[in-house]
Every structure is written in C-alpha cells, then in structure tokens.
Coordinates of C-alpha atoms in Angstrom, one line a residue:
M1 CA 123.0 53.4 94.7
S2 CA 125.4 55.9 95.5
A3 CA 124.2 59.0 97.6
A4 CA 124.7 61.4 94.8
A5 CA 122.6 59.3 92.7
S6 CA 119.7 59.2 95.1
T7 CA 119.9 63.2 95.4
R8 CA 119.6 63.8 91.6
P9 CA 116.3 65.1 90.7
R10 CA 114.3 62.8 88.2
S11 CA 112.6 63.5 85.3
E12 CA 109.2 61.8 85.8
P13 CA 106.6 64.4 87.6
I14 CA 106.4 63.8 91.6
D15 CA 103.0 62.2 92.9
Q16 CA 101.3 65.1 94.5
T17 CA 97.9 62.9 94.9
G18 CA 98.7 63.3 98.7
L19 CA 98.2 67.2 98.2
D20 CA 96.1 67.8 95.3
H21 CA 92.9 67.6 97.0
L22 CA 93.6 70.5 99.5
V23 CA 92.2 73.9 98.1
G24 CA 94.9 75.7 100.2
Y25 CA 97.6 73.9 98.4
A26 CA 95.9 74.4 94.6
T27 CA 95.8 78.2 95.8
S28 CA 99.3 78.3 97.2
R29 CA 100.8 76.7 94.2
A30 CA 98.5 79.4 92.0
A31 CA 99.3 82.1 94.2
I32 CA 103.3 81.1 93.4
E33 CA 102.8 81.2 89.8
M34 CA 100.7 84.8 89.8
R35 CA 103.3 86.1 92.2
K36 CA 106.1 85.5 89.4
V37 CA 104.1 86.9 87.0
F38 CA 103.5 90.3 89.3
A39 CA 107.1 90.7 90.1
N40 CA 108.2 90.4 86.4
S41 CA 105.5 92.9 85.1
M42 CA 105.8 95.3 88.4
E43 CA 109.5 95.2 88.4
P44 CA 110.2 98.3 86.0
L45 CA 108.1 100.2 88.7
G46 CA 109.9 98.6 91.7
L47 CA 106.8 97.7 93.2
R48 CA 106.3 94.6 95.7
V49 CA 102.6 93.0 95.6
A50 CA 102.0 94.9 99.5
E51 CA 103.2 97.9 98.1
Y52 CA 101.1 97.9 95.0
S53 CA 97.7 96.9 97.0
I54 CA 98.9 100.2 99.3
L55 CA 99.2 102.3 96.2
M56 CA 95.7 100.9 95.1
L57 CA 93.6 101.4 98.2
V58 CA 95.3 104.8 98.7
A59 CA 94.2 105.7 95.1
H60 CA 90.8 104.7 95.5
N61 CA 89.8 105.3 99.3
D62 CA 90.2 109.4 99.8
A63 CA 91.6 110.1 103.3
I64 CA 92.1 106.1 104.1
N65 CA 94.3 105.8 107.1
Q66 CA 97.1 103.1 108.5
K67 CA 94.6 101.3 110.8
R68 CA 92.4 100.8 107.9
L69 CA 94.8 100.0 105.7
C70 CA 96.0 97.0 108.1
A71 CA 92.6 95.7 108.3
A72 CA 92.0 95.8 104.7
L73 CA 95.6 93.8 103.8
D74 CA 95.8 92.0 106.9
L75 CA 99.1 93.6 108.0
S76 CA 100.6 94.3 111.1
P77 CA 100.9 98.1 112.3
P78 CA 104.9 97.7 112.4
N79 CA 105.2 96.2 108.9
L80 CA 102.8 98.9 107.4
A81 CA 104.7 101.5 109.1
V82 CA 107.9 100.1 107.7
M83 CA 106.3 99.8 104.0
L84 CA 104.9 103.0 104.3
D85 CA 108.2 104.9 105.1
R86 CA 110.1 103.3 102.3
M87 CA 107.1 104.3 100.0
A88 CA 107.5 107.8 101.4
E89 CA 110.9 107.7 101.0
R90 CA 110.5 107.0 97.2
G91 CA 108.1 110.0 96.9
I92 CA 104.9 107.9 96.1
V93 CA 102.9 108.3 99.3
E94 CA 102.7 111.1 102.1
R95 CA 101.2 111.0 105.8
V96 CA 98.9 113.8 106.5
R97 CA 97.2 114.9 110.1
G98 CA 93.6 114.8 109.9
T99 CA 92.1 118.5 110.3
Q100 CA 89.3 117.0 112.6
D101 CA 91.1 114.6 114.4
R102 CA 95.1 116.0 114.7
R103 CA 96.1 112.4 116.1
A104 CA 94.5 110.7 113.0
Q105 CA 97.1 110.2 110.1
H106 CA 96.0 110.0 106.9
I107 CA 97.8 108.5 104.0
H108 CA 97.6 110.0 100.6
L109 CA 99.3 109.6 97.2
T110 CA 101.8 112.5 95.8
D111 CA 101.5 113.7 92.3
S112 CA 104.5 111.0 91.6
G113 CA 102.2 108.6 93.5
R114 CA 99.4 109.2 91.1
E115 CA 101.6 108.6 88.1
V116 CA 102.9 105.3 89.5
A117 CA 99.6 104.1 90.6
G118 CA 98.2 105.0 86.9
R119 CA 101.1 103.1 85.3
A120 CA 100.9 100.1 87.6
Q121 CA 96.8 100.0 86.8
A122 CA 98.0 99.7 83.4
I123 CA 100.4 97.2 83.6
A124 CA 98.0 94.7 85.8
A125 CA 95.3 95.1 83.3
T126 CA 97.1 92.9 81.2
M127 CA 99.6 91.0 83.1
E128 CA 97.7 88.2 83.7
E129 CA 96.7 87.3 80.1
A130 CA 99.0 84.9 79.4
T131 CA 98.8 82.7 82.3
L132 CA 95.1 82.6 82.5
A133 CA 95.0 81.8 78.9
V134 CA 94.0 78.4 79.9
L135 CA 91.1 79.4 81.4
T136 CA 87.7 80.9 79.2
Q137 CA 86.2 84.2 80.3
G138 CA 83.7 82.8 82.3
E139 CA 86.1 80.6 84.1
R140 CA 87.9 83.5 84.9
A141 CA 84.8 85.1 86.2
L142 CA 84.1 82.2 88.5
L143 CA 87.6 81.6 89.7
L144 CA 87.1 85.1 91.1
E145 CA 83.8 84.9 92.2
L146 CA 84.9 81.9 94.6
L147 CA 88.1 83.4 95.8
H148 CA 86.2 86.2 96.7
K149 CA 83.8 84.3 98.5
L150 CA 86.5 82.3 100.3
Y151 CA 88.4 85.4 101.7
R152 CA 85.5 87.5 102.2
S153 CA 83.7 85.2 104.2
A154 CA 86.7 84.5 106.6

C-alpha cells in the first residue's frame, strides 16, 4: 500500500472503545457539539461562550465585580480583563467604581448590553432543541442535574 493510500480517511468508523468509558471524553465530545450549536446561534450577536456567560452573570447579579466573575467562570484576572475590555469597546458593559469602596470596580450592563442580553437569552432558550431532541425531557433534566453535581463538587 502506498503512503498516500494509508493517509486517506477510511469510511468505516474509528474504534473508540479505549475512550468511550471515560466521562471526560464523553463530556468533551458532547461539549464540542454544543459549542458548535452555540457559535452558530450566537453568531448574529457576535458573542463567544465566555462573553455570553459574563453577560448573563452581570445581568443576574447586581454590582458583581471582576474577582467574583473570575471565580464563577474559572478565568484568570488578565483573561477576564481582556474580555471585559472587548465588551466595553462594544458598549455592552461598563466598569463602575464602588461608592463604598472606591478601589472596587463593579461590572454593569449598559442599555445596549441589556438589549443584547435579552436577545441572547431568547436565542439560548431554544438553540439546543435540535441537538437535544434525542433526549426526553426527563433525560435532559437528569443530564443537567448530574453535570451540575459534578462541577459543583469540584
């Protein structure tokens, strides 16, 4: 067999039995598919996963600061700062100095940010439907419950 023939993809599926028993592998594979759905759905709003997460946390947590956002999303302060800078440039968030502690900076949504958050939430409400159609409502609820249990116990 030539080298070119051995590098061509085969039509039969790849044996993944060495990986299929790993929860991390299965969740990573599922996450890849869900990120594709997210990217396609949020493309009109220009939101990435982390930006959407920041937007929702700010929308639902008054006067949240960067430290709490870092902890909630497991982001480093420099990475979060870059994302917040990008979002501030877009005019959807703003940093506001604390009134009681002037060193503290709270993150707030702008009027435009509230509008984008509302649109994003409306998209998110249905964006996973086609992918999750293979699961019953009970299976979806159980999947979420189990995933929450895993990441909250860590």
